[in-house]
Amino acid sequence: MYLKAYNDIFKNLFGVSEQDLNAEFNFGVAPGWDSLGHMELIAKLEDEFDIMLETDDITHFGGYENGKKILAKYGIEIN
């Protein structure tokens, strides 16, 4: 249900294609996903899904796939 919005955030922020979004798309590896890119990503996700991520979740939101699991804790099912 939320997959398109989730993917669009990654694609627009990091300038990647849909095919780039997989289990290997992680912090520090993906182009542009550094500490500043990470905080921009979190802000965009919070705005899009109208949530406020806890500090531990922000810290551990280190990958495209892991992010889906974290968002599920907030009722945002990405599939």
Coordinates of N, CA and C in Angstrom, one line a residue:
M1 N 0.8 -1.2 0.0 CA 0.0 0.0 0.0 C 0.9 1.3 0.0
Y2 N 1.9 1.2 0.8 CA 2.8 2.4 0.9 C 4.1 2.3 0.1
L3 N 4.2 1.2 -0.7 CA 5.5 0.9 -1.4 C 5.9 2.0 -2.3
K4 N 4.9 2.5 -3.1 CA 5.3 3.6 -4.1 C 5.8 4.8 -3.4
A5 N 5.1 5.3 -2.3 CA 5.6 6.5 -1.6 C 7.0 6.2 -1.0
Y6 N 7.2 5.0 -0.4 CA 8.5 4.7 0.2 C 9.6 4.7 -0.9
N7 N 9.3 4.0 -2.0 CA 10.3 4.0 -3.1 C 10.6 5.4 -3.7
D8 N 9.5 6.2 -3.8 CA 9.7 7.5 -4.4 C 10.6 8.4 -3.5
I9 N 10.5 8.2 -2.2 CA 11.4 9.0 -1.3 C 12.8 8.6 -1.6
F10 N 13.1 7.3 -1.7 CA 14.5 6.9 -1.9 C 15.0 7.3 -3.3
K11 N 14.1 7.2 -4.3 CA 14.5 7.5 -5.7 C 14.8 9.0 -5.8
N12 N 13.9 9.8 -5.3 CA 14.1 11.3 -5.4 C 15.2 11.8 -4.6
L13 N 15.4 11.3 -3.4 CA 16.5 11.8 -2.5 C 17.9 11.3 -3.0
F14 N 18.0 10.1 -3.4 CA 19.3 9.6 -3.7 C 19.6 9.4 -5.2
G15 N 18.6 9.8 -6.1 CA 18.7 9.8 -7.5 C 19.0 8.4 -8.1
V16 N 18.3 7.4 -7.5 CA 18.5 6.0 -8.0 C 17.2 5.5 -8.7
S17 N 17.3 4.4 -9.3 CA 16.2 3.8 -10.0 C 15.5 2.8 -9.0
E18 N 14.3 2.3 -9.4 CA 13.6 1.3 -8.7 C 14.4 0.0 -8.5
Q19 N 15.2 -0.3 -9.6 CA 16.0 -1.5 -9.6 C 17.1 -1.5 -8.5
D20 N 17.5 -0.2 -8.2 CA 18.6 -0.1 -7.2 C 18.1 -0.4 -5.7
L21 N 16.8 -0.4 -5.5 CA 16.3 -0.5 -4.2 C 16.1 -2.0 -3.8
N22 N 17.1 -2.5 -3.1 CA 17.1 -3.9 -2.7 C 17.8 -4.0 -1.4
A23 N 18.1 -5.2 -1.0 CA 18.7 -5.5 0.3 C 20.1 -4.9 0.4
E24 N 20.8 -4.7 -0.7 CA 22.1 -4.1 -0.7 C 22.1 -2.6 -0.6
F25 N 21.0 -2.0 -0.7 CA 20.9 -0.5 -0.6 C 20.9 -0.1 0.8
N26 N 22.1 0.3 1.3 CA 22.3 0.6 2.7 C 23.1 1.8 3.0
F27 N 23.0 2.3 4.2 CA 23.7 3.5 4.6 C 25.2 3.3 4.4
G28 N 25.9 4.3 3.9 CA 27.3 4.2 3.7 C 27.7 3.5 2.4
V29 N 26.8 2.8 1.8 CA 27.1 2.1 0.6 C 26.4 2.7 -0.6
A30 N 25.2 3.0 -0.4 CA 24.4 3.7 -1.4 C 24.9 5.1 -1.7
P31 N 24.9 5.5 -3.0 CA 25.3 6.9 -3.3 C 24.5 7.9 -2.6
G32 N 25.1 8.8 -1.8 CA 24.4 9.9 -1.2 C 23.9 9.6 0.2
W33 N 23.9 8.3 0.6 CA 23.3 7.9 1.9 C 24.4 8.0 2.9
D34 N 24.8 9.2 3.3 CA 25.7 9.5 4.3 C 24.9 10.0 5.5
S35 N 25.6 10.6 6.5 CA 24.9 11.1 7.7 C 23.9 12.2 7.4
L36 N 24.2 13.1 6.5 CA 23.3 14.2 6.1 C 22.1 13.6 5.3
G37 N 22.4 12.7 4.4 CA 21.4 12.0 3.6 C 20.5 11.2 4.5
H38 N 21.0 10.6 5.5 CA 20.2 9.8 6.4 C 19.2 10.7 7.1
M39 N 19.6 11.9 7.6 CA 18.7 12.7 8.3 C 17.6 13.3 7.4
E40 N 18.0 13.6 6.1 CA 17.0 14.0 5.1 C 16.0 12.9 4.9
L41 N 16.5 11.7 4.8 CA 15.6 10.5 4.6 C 14.6 10.4 5.7
I42 N 15.1 10.5 6.9 CA 14.2 10.3 8.1 C 13.2 11.4 8.1
A43 N 13.6 12.7 7.8 CA 12.6 13.8 7.8 C 11.5 13.6 6.7
K44 N 11.9 13.1 5.5 CA 11.0 12.9 4.4 C 10.0 11.7 4.8
L45 N 10.5 10.7 5.4 CA 9.7 9.6 5.8 C 8.7 10.0 6.9
E46 N 9.2 10.8 7.8 CA 8.3 11.2 8.9 C 7.2 12.1 8.3
D47 N 7.5 13.0 7.4 CA 6.5 13.9 6.8 C 5.5 13.1 5.9
E48 N 6.0 12.2 5.1 CA 5.2 11.4 4.2 C 4.2 10.6 5.0
F49 N 4.6 9.9 6.0 CA 3.8 9.0 6.7 C 3.2 9.5 8.0
D50 N 3.5 10.8 8.3 CA 2.9 11.5 9.5 C 3.2 10.7 10.7
I51 N 4.5 10.4 10.9 CA 5.0 9.7 12.1 C 6.2 10.4 12.7
M52 N 6.6 10.0 13.9 CA 7.8 10.6 14.5 C 8.6 9.3 15.0
L53 N 9.7 9.1 14.3 CA 10.5 7.9 14.6 C 11.2 8.1 16.0
E54 N 11.3 7.1 16.7 CA 12.1 7.1 18.0 C 13.6 7.1 17.6
T55 N 14.4 7.7 18.5 CA 15.8 7.8 18.3 C 16.5 6.5 17.9
D56 N 16.1 5.4 18.6 CA 16.7 4.1 18.3 C 16.4 3.7 16.9
D57 N 15.2 3.9 16.5 CA 14.7 3.6 15.1 C 15.5 4.4 14.1
I58 N 15.7 5.7 14.4 CA 16.5 6.5 13.4 C 17.9 6.0 13.3
T59 N 18.5 5.6 14.4 CA 19.9 5.1 14.4 C 20.0 3.8 13.7
H60 N 19.0 2.9 13.8 CA 19.0 1.6 13.2 C 18.4 1.5 11.8
F61 N 17.9 2.6 11.3 CA 17.3 2.6 10.0 C 18.5 2.7 9.0
G62 N 19.2 1.6 8.9 CA 20.4 1.6 8.1 C 20.3 1.0 6.7
G63 N 19.1 0.6 6.3 CA 19.0 0.0 5.0 C 17.6 0.0 4.5
Y64 N 17.5 -0.1 3.2 CA 16.2 -0.1 2.5 C 15.2 -1.1 3.1
E65 N 15.7 -2.4 3.2 CA 14.8 -3.4 3.7 C 14.6 -3.3 5.2
N66 N 15.6 -3.0 5.9 CA 15.4 -2.8 7.4 C 14.4 -1.7 7.7
G67 N 14.5 -0.7 6.8 CA 13.5 0.5 7.0 C 12.1 0.0 7.0
K68 N 11.8 -1.0 6.1 CA 10.4 -1.5 6.0 C 10.0 -2.1 7.3
K69 N 10.9 -2.8 8.0 CA 10.6 -3.4 9.3 C 10.4 -2.4 10.4
I70 N 11.2 -1.4 10.3 CA 11.0 -0.3 11.3 C 9.7 0.4 11.1
L71 N 9.4 0.8 9.9 CA 8.1 1.5 9.7 C 6.9 0.6 10.0
A72 N 7.0 -0.7 9.9 CA 5.9 -1.6 10.3 C 5.6 -1.4 11.8
K73 N 6.5 -1.0 12.6 CA 6.3 -0.8 14.0 C 5.3 0.4 14.2
Y74 N 5.2 1.3 13.2 CA 4.4 2.5 13.3 C 3.1 2.3 12.5
G75 N 2.9 1.1 12.1 CA 1.6 0.8 11.3 C 1.8 1.1 9.8
I76 N 3.0 1.3 9.3 CA 3.2 1.6 7.9 C 3.8 0.3 7.3
E77 N 2.9 -0.5 6.7 CA 3.3 -1.8 6.0 C 3.7 -1.5 4.6
I78 N 5.0 -1.7 4.4 CA 5.6 -1.5 3.0 C 5.7 -2.9 2.4
N79 N 4.8 -3.1 1.4 CA 4.9 -4.4 0.6 C 4.3 -4.2 -0.8

